[in-house]
Amino acid sequence: MTDDDIPAEAPGAARRQPSQQRSRERVERMLAAAQQIIAERGSDGLRMADVAERAGVSIGSLYQFFPDKAAIIRSLAQRCTSQSRACIEDGLAAVTDDAGLRQAFAGLVDAYYAMFLDDPAMCDIWSGMQADKGLRALEVAESRITGAMLGAAIRRVRPDADPAEIELRGFLIMHLGEATMRLAVAVPRDEGDRLVAAYKAIADTALAPG
């Protein structure tokens, strides 16, 4: 799903896209400021006026590109999803058999967990999506996309498997993975590590043949 797939009036949609270099640089400052604020205060603490002040732009300039904080959170989330999609694509590209599939997916979980640990704002960005109905729909749509990527890898190694079952399983595995990461970084690190290990075991069972 891209910006072009969502009408300008959709919840959380950016109002306009920067076309000039100076405008793009201004938007980058806005998003960087928002990410800093989210890392410090959480998504609930994000205020449009604070974003404008920290980015060094007028509040009017901020509203030219982002009609509300949901639009900011959505733009930040899209960056996260682009990064995760690239990670998934690279991690599953070389899969040719069942053992390789399960090993590759376990590696993806570890890499994704590391991404959440390295960027504290990432969890708060996803949490911010939970507070908005329109943004929650976007998260579900993203789980379908990443689930389809996992499903494609499963079909490569099991061409005779039921396509509907693969689609459902991939969707569920990826959506539960996102929820696990949010929970894992919200608790003490040792408990988070155990949660991720438990999810990997569950996913491994779900990915096993039969």
PDB file of N, CA, C and O in Angstrom, residues 41-117:
ATOM      1  N   ARG A  41       8.355  11.218  24.785  1.00  0.00           N
ATOM      2  CA  ARG A  41       7.087  11.320  25.502  1.00  0.00           C
ATOM      3  C   ARG A  41       6.061  10.257  25.125  1.00  0.00           C
ATOM      4  O   ARG A  41       5.000  10.178  25.752  1.00  0.00           O
ATOM      5  N   GLY A  42       6.351   9.486  24.092  1.00  0.00           N
ATOM      6  CA  GLY A  42       5.354   8.569  23.580  1.00  0.00           C
ATOM      7  C   GLY A  42       4.448   9.264  22.585  1.00  0.00           C
ATOM      8  O   GLY A  42       4.412  10.497  22.503  1.00  0.00           O
ATOM      9  N   SER A  43       3.672   8.490  21.848  1.00  0.00           N
ATOM     10  CA  SER A  43       2.808   9.080  20.818  1.00  0.00           C
ATOM     11  C   SER A  43       1.710   9.941  21.419  1.00  0.00           C
ATOM     12  O   SER A  43       1.250  10.901  20.793  1.00  0.00           O
ATOM     13  N   ASP A  44       1.283   9.626  22.647  1.00  0.00           N
ATOM     14  CA  ASP A  44       0.248  10.443  23.292  1.00  0.00           C
ATOM     15  C   ASP A  44       0.747  11.854  23.580  1.00  0.00           C
ATOM     16  O   ASP A  44      -0.050  12.789  23.691  1.00  0.00           O
ATOM     17  N   GLY A  45       2.057  11.991  23.718  1.00  0.00           N
ATOM     18  CA  GLY A  45       2.622  13.299  24.026  1.00  0.00           C
ATOM     19  C   GLY A  45       2.968  14.129  22.806  1.00  0.00           C
ATOM     20  O   GLY A  45       3.538  15.224  22.939  1.00  0.00           O
ATOM     21  N   LEU A  46       2.631  13.633  21.624  1.00  0.00           N
ATOM     22  CA  LEU A  46       2.931  14.361  20.393  1.00  0.00           C
ATOM     23  C   LEU A  46       1.924  15.487  20.199  1.00  0.00           C
ATOM     24  O   LEU A  46       0.708  15.251  20.180  1.00  0.00           O
ATOM     25  N   ARG A  47       2.404  16.716  20.050  1.00  0.00           N
ATOM     26  CA  ARG A  47       1.563  17.886  19.826  1.00  0.00           C
ATOM     27  C   ARG A  47       2.077  18.620  18.591  1.00  0.00           C
ATOM     28  O   ARG A  47       3.278  18.804  18.412  1.00  0.00           O
ATOM     29  N   MET A  48       1.142  19.035  17.755  1.00  0.00           N
ATOM     30  CA  MET A  48       1.517  19.695  16.500  1.00  0.00           C
ATOM     31  C   MET A  48       2.382  20.929  16.758  1.00  0.00           C
ATOM     32  O   MET A  48       3.374  21.170  16.072  1.00  0.00           O
ATOM     33  N   ALA A  49       2.013  21.736  17.763  1.00  0.00           N
ATOM     34  CA  ALA A  49       2.766  22.951  18.049  1.00  0.00           C
ATOM     35  C   ALA A  49       4.194  22.628  18.454  1.00  0.00           C
ATOM     36  O   ALA A  49       5.142  23.338  18.077  1.00  0.00           O
ATOM     37  N   ASP A  50       4.373  21.537  19.207  1.00  0.00           N
ATOM     38  CA  ASP A  50       5.720  21.151  19.632  1.00  0.00           C
ATOM     39  C   ASP A  50       6.558  20.685  18.450  1.00  0.00           C
ATOM     40  O   ASP A  50       7.764  20.950  18.381  1.00  0.00           O
ATOM     41  N   VAL A  51       5.921  19.972  17.521  1.00  0.00           N
ATOM     42  CA  VAL A  51       6.632  19.524  16.324  1.00  0.00           C
ATOM     43  C   VAL A  51       7.111  20.729  15.521  1.00  0.00           C
ATOM     44  O   VAL A  51       8.276  20.788  15.089  1.00  0.00           O
ATOM     45  N   ALA A  52       6.225  21.689  15.316  1.00  0.00           N
ATOM     46  CA  ALA A  52       6.590  22.883  14.545  1.00  0.00           C
ATOM     47  C   ALA A  52       7.730  23.631  15.216  1.00  0.00           C
ATOM     48  O   ALA A  52       8.698  24.049  14.555  1.00  0.00           O
ATOM     49  N   GLU A  53       7.654  23.786  16.531  1.00  0.00           N
ATOM     50  CA  GLU A  53       8.696  24.530  17.247  1.00  0.00           C
ATOM     51  C   GLU A  53      10.042  23.828  17.150  1.00  0.00           C
ATOM     52  O   GLU A  53      11.063  24.456  16.858  1.00  0.00           O
ATOM     53  N   ARG A  54      10.050  22.519  17.367  1.00  0.00           N
ATOM     54  CA  ARG A  54      11.321  21.803  17.338  1.00  0.00           C
ATOM     55  C   ARG A  54      11.892  21.731  15.921  1.00  0.00           C
ATOM     56  O   ARG A  54      13.114  21.736  15.735  1.00  0.00           O
ATOM     57  N   ALA A  55      11.018  21.660  14.920  1.00  0.00           N
ATOM     58  CA  ALA A  55      11.488  21.607  13.525  1.00  0.00           C
ATOM     59  C   ALA A  55      11.890  22.972  12.994  1.00  0.00           C
ATOM     60  O   ALA A  55      12.486  23.069  11.915  1.00  0.00           O
ATOM     61  N   GLY A  56      11.559  24.022  13.740  1.00  0.00           N
ATOM     62  CA  GLY A  56      11.899  25.374  13.302  1.00  0.00           C
ATOM     63  C   GLY A  56      11.055  25.856  12.147  1.00  0.00           C
ATOM     64  O   GLY A  56      11.540  26.585  11.282  1.00  0.00           O
ATOM     65  N   VAL A  57       9.771  25.455  12.135  1.00  0.00           N
ATOM     66  CA  VAL A  57       8.853  25.888  11.078  1.00  0.00           C
ATOM     67  C   VAL A  57       7.613  26.479  11.731  1.00  0.00           C
ATOM     68  O   VAL A  57       7.351  26.273  12.924  1.00  0.00           O
ATOM     69  N   SER A  58       6.844  27.205  10.952  1.00  0.00           N
ATOM     70  CA  SER A  58       5.595  27.758  11.476  1.00  0.00           C
ATOM     71  C   SER A  58       4.552  26.652  11.572  1.00  0.00           C
ATOM     72  O   SER A  58       4.622  25.641  10.862  1.00  0.00           O
ATOM     73  N   ILE A  59       3.574  26.852  12.439  1.00  0.00           N
ATOM     74  CA  ILE A  59       2.510  25.864  12.570  1.00  0.00           C
ATOM     75  C   ILE A  59       1.723  25.750  11.269  1.00  0.00           C
ATOM     76  O   ILE A  59       1.279  24.674  10.873  1.00  0.00           O
ATOM     77  N   GLY A  60       1.592  26.866  10.549  1.00  0.00           N
ATOM     78  CA  GLY A  60       0.907  26.841   9.259  1.00  0.00           C
ATOM     79  C   GLY A  60       1.642  25.983   8.245  1.00  0.00           C
ATOM     80  O   GLY A  60       1.019  25.262   7.464  1.00  0.00           O
ATOM     81  N   SER A  61       2.976  26.065   8.269  1.00  0.00           N
ATOM     82  CA  SER A  61       3.769  25.251   7.353  1.00  0.00           C
ATOM     83  C   SER A  61       3.606  23.768   7.665  1.00  0.00           C
ATOM     84  O   SER A  61       3.476  22.935   6.762  1.00  0.00           O
ATOM     85  N   LEU A  62       3.562  23.439   8.948  1.00  0.00           N
ATOM     86  CA  LEU A  62       3.366  22.044   9.339  1.00  0.00           C
ATOM     87  C   LEU A  62       2.014  21.524   8.843  1.00  0.00           C
ATOM     88  O   LEU A  62       1.922  20.433   8.274  1.00  0.00           O
ATOM     89  N   TYR A  63       0.963  22.341   9.008  1.00  0.00           N
ATOM     90  CA  TYR A  63      -0.374  21.912   8.590  1.00  0.00           C
ATOM     91  C   TYR A  63      -0.505  21.838   7.072  1.00  0.00           C
ATOM     92  O   TYR A  63      -1.411  21.176   6.563  1.00  0.00           O
ATOM     93  N   GLN A  64       0.373  22.505   6.344  1.00  0.00           N
ATOM     94  CA  GLN A  64       0.346  22.370   4.891  1.00  0.00           C
ATOM     95  C   GLN A  64       0.595  20.929   4.469  1.00  0.00           C
ATOM     96  O   GLN A  64       0.056  20.460   3.466  1.00  0.00           O
ATOM     97  N   PHE A  65       1.425  20.233   5.232  1.00  0.00           N
ATOM     98  CA  PHE A  65       1.806  18.867   4.874  1.00  0.00           C
ATOM     99  C   PHE A  65       1.104  17.810   5.717  1.00  0.00           C
ATOM    100  O   PHE A  65       0.856  16.701   5.235  1.00  0.00           O
ATOM    101  N   PHE A  66       0.780  18.132   6.959  1.00  0.00           N
ATOM    102  CA  PHE A  66       0.185  17.161   7.861  1.00  0.00           C
ATOM    103  C   PHE A  66      -1.033  17.777   8.546  1.00  0.00           C
ATOM    104  O   PHE A  66      -0.881  18.674   9.371  1.00  0.00           O
ATOM    105  N   PRO A  67      -2.232  17.314   8.225  1.00  0.00           N
ATOM    106  CA  PRO A  67      -3.437  17.924   8.786  1.00  0.00           C
ATOM    107  C   PRO A  67      -3.630  17.653  10.269  1.00  0.00           C
ATOM    108  O   PRO A  67      -4.337  18.386  10.953  1.00  0.00           O
ATOM    109  N   ASP A  68      -2.998  16.587  10.776  1.00  0.00           N
ATOM    110  CA  ASP A  68      -3.136  16.246  12.186  1.00  0.00           C
ATOM    111  C   ASP A  68      -1.994  15.310  12.576  1.00  0.00           C
ATOM    112  O   ASP A  68      -1.184  14.907  11.741  1.00  0.00           O
ATOM    113  N   LYS A  69      -1.951  14.959  13.850  1.00  0.00           N
ATOM    114  CA  LYS A  69      -0.831  14.126  14.295  1.00  0.00           C
ATOM    115  C   LYS A  69      -0.949  12.701  13.759  1.00  0.00           C
ATOM    116  O   LYS A  69       0.066  12.012  13.617  1.00  0.00           O
ATOM    117  N   ALA A  70      -2.165  12.258  13.422  1.00  0.00           N
ATOM    118  CA  ALA A  70      -2.322  10.937  12.821  1.00  0.00           C
ATOM    119  C   ALA A  70      -1.566  10.853  11.493  1.00  0.00           C
ATOM    120  O   ALA A  70      -0.994   9.813  11.157  1.00  0.00           O
ATOM    121  N   ALA A  71      -1.562  11.950  10.750  1.00  0.00           N
ATOM    122  CA  ALA A  71      -0.844  11.967   9.470  1.00  0.00           C
ATOM    123  C   ALA A  71       0.658  11.864   9.690  1.00  0.00           C
ATOM    124  O   ALA A  71       1.373  11.226   8.903  1.00  0.00           O
ATOM    125  N   ILE A  72       1.144  12.485  10.749  1.00  0.00           N
ATOM    126  CA  ILE A  72       2.568  12.386  11.074  1.00  0.00           C
ATOM    127  C   ILE A  72       2.915  10.959  11.462  1.00  0.00           C
ATOM    128  O   ILE A  72       3.906  10.392  10.987  1.00  0.00           O
ATOM    129  N   ILE A  73       2.107  10.382  12.337  1.00  0.00           N
ATOM    130  CA  ILE A  73       2.363   9.010  12.789  1.00  0.00           C
ATOM    131  C   ILE A  73       2.317   8.052  11.599  1.00  0.00           C
ATOM    132  O   ILE A  73       3.142   7.147  11.477  1.00  0.00           O
ATOM    133  N   ARG A  74       1.360   8.273  10.706  1.00  0.00           N
ATOM    134  CA  ARG A  74       1.257   7.405   9.528  1.00  0.00           C
ATOM    135  C   ARG A  74       2.513   7.500   8.667  1.00  0.00           C
ATOM    136  O   ARG A  74       3.038   6.487   8.189  1.00  0.00           O
ATOM    137  N   SER A  75       3.018   8.719   8.461  1.00  0.00           N
ATOM    138  CA  SER A  75       4.223   8.891   7.645  1.00  0.00           C
ATOM    139  C   SER A  75       5.423   8.208   8.292  1.00  0.00           C
ATOM    140  O   SER A  75       6.241   7.579   7.611  1.00  0.00           O
ATOM    141  N   LEU A  76       5.534   8.330   9.609  1.00  0.00           N
ATOM    142  CA  LEU A  76       6.631   7.660  10.311  1.00  0.00           C
ATOM    143  C   LEU A  76       6.476   6.147  10.241  1.00  0.00           C
ATOM    144  O   LEU A  76       7.454   5.417  10.050  1.00  0.00           O
ATOM    145  N   ALA A  77       5.237   5.680  10.379  1.00  0.00           N
ATOM    146  CA  ALA A  77       4.995   4.237  10.310  1.00  0.00           C
ATOM    147  C   ALA A  77       5.339   3.690   8.930  1.00  0.00           C
ATOM    148  O   ALA A  77       5.860   2.574   8.799  1.00  0.00           O
ATOM    149  N   GLN A  78       5.063   4.468   7.891  1.00  0.00           N
ATOM    150  CA  GLN A  78       5.384   4.020   6.533  1.00  0.00           C
ATOM    151  C   GLN A  78       6.880   3.810   6.360  1.00  0.00           C
ATOM    152  O   GLN A  78       7.312   2.908   5.650  1.00  0.00           O
ATOM    153  N   ARG A  79       7.670   4.642   7.021  1.00  0.00           N
ATOM    154  CA  ARG A  79       9.116   4.460   6.957  1.00  0.00           C
ATOM    155  C   ARG A  79       9.513   3.150   7.615  1.00  0.00           C
ATOM    156  O   ARG A  79      10.376   2.426   7.120  1.00  0.00           O
ATOM    157  N   CYS A  80       8.877   2.860   8.744  1.00  0.00           N
ATOM    158  CA  CYS A  80       9.157   1.601   9.428  1.00  0.00           C
ATOM    159  C   CYS A  80       8.767   0.410   8.562  1.00  0.00           C
ATOM    160  O   CYS A  80       9.499  -0.582   8.473  1.00  0.00           O
ATOM    161  N   THR A  81       7.600   0.496   7.924  1.00  0.00           N
ATOM    162  CA  THR A  81       7.136  -0.629   7.112  1.00  0.00           C
ATOM    163  C   THR A  81       8.015  -0.823   5.883  1.00  0.00           C
ATOM    164  O   THR A  81       8.270  -1.960   5.475  1.00  0.00           O
ATOM    165  N   SER A  82       8.503   0.262   5.306  1.00  0.00           N
ATOM    166  CA  SER A  82       9.402   0.137   4.154  1.00  0.00           C
ATOM    167  C   SER A  82      10.679  -0.595   4.558  1.00  0.00           C
ATOM    168  O   SER A  82      11.173  -1.467   3.828  1.00  0.00           O
ATOM    169  N   GLN A  83      11.180  -0.263   5.738  1.00  0.00           N
ATOM    170  CA  GLN A  83      12.386  -0.917   6.239  1.00  0.00           C
ATOM    171  C   GLN A  83      12.121  -2.393   6.525  1.00  0.00           C
ATOM    172  O   GLN A  83      12.925  -3.257   6.176  1.00  0.00           O
ATOM    173  N   SER A  84      10.981  -2.680   7.135  1.00  0.00           N
ATOM    174  CA  SER A  84      10.677  -4.078   7.475  1.00  0.00           C
ATOM    175  C   SER A  84      10.412  -4.899   6.220  1.00  0.00           C
ATOM    176  O   SER A  84      10.818  -6.070   6.139  1.00  0.00           O
ATOM    177  N   ARG A  85       9.737  -4.323   5.229  1.00  0.00           N
ATOM    178  CA  ARG A  85       9.488  -5.065   3.981  1.00  0.00           C
ATOM    179  C   ARG A  85      10.798  -5.433   3.297  1.00  0.00           C
ATOM    180  O   ARG A  85      10.956  -6.547   2.787  1.00  0.00           O
ATOM    181  N   ALA A  86      11.732  -4.481   3.269  1.00  0.00           N
ATOM    182  CA  ALA A  86      13.032  -4.754   2.645  1.00  0.00           C
ATOM    183  C   ALA A  86      13.754  -5.871   3.385  1.00  0.00           C
ATOM    184  O   ALA A  86      14.384  -6.747   2.769  1.00  0.00           O
ATOM    185  N   CYS A  87      13.654  -5.850   4.703  1.00  0.00           N
ATOM    186  CA  CYS A  87      14.281  -6.887   5.530  1.00  0.00           C
ATOM    187  C   CYS A  87      13.667  -8.252   5.239  1.00  0.00           C
ATOM    188  O   CYS A  87      14.378  -9.253   5.089  1.00  0.00           O
ATOM    189  N   ILE A  88      12.335  -8.293   5.138  1.00  0.00           N
ATOM    190  CA  ILE A  88      11.640  -9.551   4.868  1.00  0.00           C
ATOM    191  C   ILE A  88      12.000 -10.078   3.476  1.00  0.00           C
ATOM    192  O   ILE A  88      12.286 -11.270   3.298  1.00  0.00           O
ATOM    193  N   GLU A  89      11.981  -9.181   2.511  1.00  0.00           N
ATOM    194  CA  GLU A  89      12.298  -9.589   1.134  1.00  0.00           C
ATOM    195  C   GLU A  89      13.698 -10.173   1.043  1.00  0.00           C
ATOM    196  O   GLU A  89      13.910 -11.233   0.430  1.00  0.00           O
ATOM    197  N   ASP A  90      14.658  -9.488   1.651  1.00  0.00           N
ATOM    198  CA  ASP A  90      16.041  -9.975   1.616  1.00  0.00           C
ATOM    199  C   ASP A  90      16.180 -11.294   2.375  1.00  0.00           C
ATOM    200  O   ASP A  90      16.864 -12.212   1.920  1.00  0.00           O
ATOM    201  N   GLY A  91      15.524 -11.378   3.534  1.00  0.00           N
ATOM    202  CA  GLY A  91      15.668 -12.565   4.363  1.00  0.00           C
ATOM    203  C   GLY A  91      15.065 -13.819   3.766  1.00  0.00           C
ATOM    204  O   GLY A  91      15.545 -14.927   4.026  1.00  0.00           O
ATOM    205  N   LEU A  92      14.014 -13.667   2.953  1.00  0.00           N
ATOM    206  CA  LEU A  92      13.325 -14.828   2.394  1.00  0.00           C
ATOM    207  C   LEU A  92      13.717 -15.119   0.947  1.00  0.00           C
ATOM    208  O   LEU A  92      13.290 -16.137   0.389  1.00  0.00           O
ATOM    209  N   ALA A  93      14.522 -14.261   0.351  1.00  0.00           N
ATOM    210  CA  ALA A  93      14.823 -14.385  -1.082  1.00  0.00           C
ATOM    211  C   ALA A  93      15.497 -15.707  -1.436  1.00  0.00           C
ATOM    212  O   ALA A  93      15.238 -16.280  -2.494  1.00  0.00           O
ATOM    213  N   ALA A  94      16.361 -16.195  -0.552  1.00  0.00           N
ATOM    214  CA  ALA A  94      17.146 -17.389  -0.880  1.00  0.00           C
ATOM    215  C   ALA A  94      16.511 -18.680  -0.391  1.00  0.00           C
ATOM    216  O   ALA A  94      17.115 -19.751  -0.495  1.00  0.00           O
ATOM    217  N   VAL A  95      15.290 -18.620   0.142  1.00  0.00           N
ATOM    218  CA  VAL A  95      14.641 -19.812   0.686  1.00  0.00           C
ATOM    219  C   VAL A  95      14.300 -20.796  -0.435  1.00  0.00           C
ATOM    220  O   VAL A  95      13.664 -20.428  -1.418  1.00  0.00           O
ATOM    221  N   THR A  96      14.741 -22.066  -0.254  1.00  0.00           N
ATOM    222  CA  THR A  96      14.470 -23.086  -1.266  1.00  0.00           C
ATOM    223  C   THR A  96      13.895 -24.370  -0.679  1.00  0.00           C
ATOM    224  O   THR A  96      13.469 -25.254  -1.425  1.00  0.00           O
ATOM    225  N   ASP A  97      13.887 -24.496   0.657  1.00  0.00           N
ATOM    226  CA  ASP A  97      13.339 -25.703   1.273  1.00  0.00           C
ATOM    227  C   ASP A  97      12.748 -25.344   2.632  1.00  0.00           C
ATOM    228  O   ASP A  97      12.897 -24.227   3.125  1.00  0.00           O
ATOM    229  N   ASP A  98      12.071 -26.322   3.240  1.00  0.00           N
ATOM    230  CA  ASP A  98      11.379 -26.072   4.497  1.00  0.00           C
ATOM    231  C   ASP A  98      12.330 -25.678   5.617  1.00  0.00           C
ATOM    232  O   ASP A  98      12.046 -24.754   6.390  1.00  0.00           O
ATOM    233  N   ALA A  99      13.435 -26.378   5.728  1.00  0.00           N
ATOM    234  CA  ALA A  99      14.395 -26.051   6.784  1.00  0.00           C
ATOM    235  C   ALA A  99      14.927 -24.639   6.608  1.00  0.00           C
ATOM    236  O   ALA A  99      15.071 -23.881   7.576  1.00  0.00           O
ATOM    237  N   GLY A 100      15.211 -24.282   5.366  1.00  0.00           N
ATOM    238  CA  GLY A 100      15.712 -22.931   5.094  1.00  0.00           C
ATOM    239  C   GLY A 100      14.670 -21.870   5.387  1.00  0.00           C
ATOM    240  O   GLY A 100      15.005 -20.779   5.869  1.00  0.00           O
ATOM    241  N   LEU A 101      13.399 -22.191   5.110  1.00  0.00           N
ATOM    242  CA  LEU A 101      12.316 -21.252   5.394  1.00  0.00           C
ATOM    243  C   LEU A 101      12.234 -20.958   6.883  1.00  0.00           C
ATOM    244  O   LEU A 101      12.174 -19.794   7.308  1.00  0.00           O
ATOM    245  N   ARG A 102      12.242 -21.997   7.696  1.00  0.00           N
ATOM    246  CA  ARG A 102      12.096 -21.807   9.138  1.00  0.00           C
ATOM    247  C   ARG A 102      13.321 -21.115   9.733  1.00  0.00           C
ATOM    248  O   ARG A 102      13.204 -20.270  10.621  1.00  0.00           O
ATOM    249  N   GLN A 103      14.486 -21.448   9.217  1.00  0.00           N
ATOM    250  CA  GLN A 103      15.701 -20.794   9.699  1.00  0.00           C
ATOM    251  C   GLN A 103      15.708 -19.316   9.311  1.00  0.00           C
ATOM    252  O   GLN A 103      16.071 -18.443  10.110  1.00  0.00           O
ATOM    253  N   ALA A 104      15.313 -19.035   8.075  1.00  0.00           N
ATOM    254  CA  ALA A 104      15.289 -17.656   7.602  1.00  0.00           C
ATOM    255  C   ALA A 104      14.284 -16.821   8.400  1.00  0.00           C
ATOM    256  O   ALA A 104      14.561 -15.665   8.753  1.00  0.00           O
ATOM    257  N   PHE A 105      13.115 -17.400   8.693  1.00  0.00           N
ATOM    258  CA  PHE A 105      12.117 -16.640   9.437  1.00  0.00           C
ATOM    259  C   PHE A 105      12.594 -16.363  10.858  1.00  0.00           C
ATOM    260  O   PHE A 105      12.383 -15.256  11.379  1.00  0.00           O
ATOM    261  N   ALA A 106      13.238 -17.325  11.479  1.00  0.00           N
ATOM    262  CA  ALA A 106      13.776 -17.104  12.819  1.00  0.00           C
ATOM    263  C   ALA A 106      14.788 -15.962  12.802  1.00  0.00           C
ATOM    264  O   ALA A 106      14.819 -15.122  13.712  1.00  0.00           O
ATOM    265  N   GLY A 107      15.598 -15.909  11.753  1.00  0.00           N
ATOM    266  CA  GLY A 107      16.551 -14.815  11.619  1.00  0.00           C
ATOM    267  C   GLY A 107      15.868 -13.473  11.432  1.00  0.00           C
ATOM    268  O   GLY A 107      16.324 -12.445  11.956  1.00  0.00           O
ATOM    269  N   LEU A 108      14.755 -13.471  10.678  1.00  0.00           N
ATOM    270  CA  LEU A 108      13.990 -12.237  10.489  1.00  0.00           C
ATOM    271  C   LEU A 108      13.422 -11.723  11.805  1.00  0.00           C
ATOM    272  O   LEU A 108      13.426 -10.518  12.065  1.00  0.00           O
ATOM    273  N   VAL A 109      12.926 -12.625  12.633  1.00  0.00           N
ATOM    274  CA  VAL A 109      12.379 -12.222  13.929  1.00  0.00           C
ATOM    275  C   VAL A 109      13.470 -11.560  14.768  1.00  0.00           C
ATOM    276  O   VAL A 109      13.248 -10.510  15.381  1.00  0.00           O
ATOM    277  N   ASP A 110      14.644 -12.165  14.785  1.00  0.00           N
ATOM    278  CA  ASP A 110      15.752 -11.586  15.547  1.00  0.00           C
ATOM    279  C   ASP A 110      16.122 -10.203  15.017  1.00  0.00           C
ATOM    280  O   ASP A 110      16.378  -9.276  15.797  1.00  0.00           O
ATOM    281  N   ALA A 111      16.162 -10.065  13.696  1.00  0.00           N
ATOM    282  CA  ALA A 111      16.520  -8.780  13.092  1.00  0.00           C
ATOM    283  C   ALA A 111      15.471  -7.722  13.400  1.00  0.00           C
ATOM    284  O   ALA A 111      15.797  -6.558  13.692  1.00  0.00           O
ATOM    285  N   TYR A 112      14.200  -8.113  13.366  1.00  0.00           N
ATOM    286  CA  TYR A 112      13.124  -7.171  13.623  1.00  0.00           C
ATOM    287  C   TYR A 112      13.118  -6.733  15.087  1.00  0.00           C
ATOM    288  O   TYR A 112      12.899  -5.571  15.406  1.00  0.00           O
ATOM    289  N   TYR A 113      13.363  -7.668  15.970  1.00  0.00           N
ATOM    290  CA  TYR A 113      13.456  -7.355  17.390  1.00  0.00           C
ATOM    291  C   TYR A 113      14.586  -6.359  17.635  1.00  0.00           C
ATOM    292  O   TYR A 113      14.442  -5.393  18.393  1.00  0.00           O
ATOM    293  N   ALA A 114      15.719  -6.580  16.977  1.00  0.00           N
ATOM    294  CA  ALA A 114      16.852  -5.669  17.111  1.00  0.00           C
ATOM    295  C   ALA A 114      16.492  -4.261  16.624  1.00  0.00           C
ATOM    296  O   ALA A 114      16.919  -3.258  17.218  1.00  0.00           O
ATOM    297  N   MET A 115      15.688  -4.183  15.566  1.00  0.00           N
ATOM    298  CA  MET A 115      15.250  -2.881  15.059  1.00  0.00           C
ATOM    299  C   MET A 115      14.428  -2.147  16.105  1.00  0.00           C
ATOM    300  O   MET A 115      14.612  -0.944  16.335  1.00  0.00           O
ATOM    301  N   PHE A 116      13.534  -2.843  16.777  1.00  0.00           N
ATOM    302  CA  PHE A 116      12.713  -2.225  17.816  1.00  0.00           C
ATOM    303  C   PHE A 116      13.562  -1.790  19.001  1.00  0.00           C
ATOM    304  O   PHE A 116      13.348  -0.726  19.580  1.00  0.00           O
ATOM    305  N   LEU A 117      14.546  -2.606  19.370  1.00  0.00           N
ATOM    306  CA  LEU A 117      15.411  -2.262  20.500  1.00  0.00           C
ATOM    307  C   LEU A 117      16.300  -1.063  20.178  1.00  0.00           C
ATOM    308  O   LEU A 117      16.573  -0.237  21.050  1.00  0.00           O
TER     309      LEU A 117
END
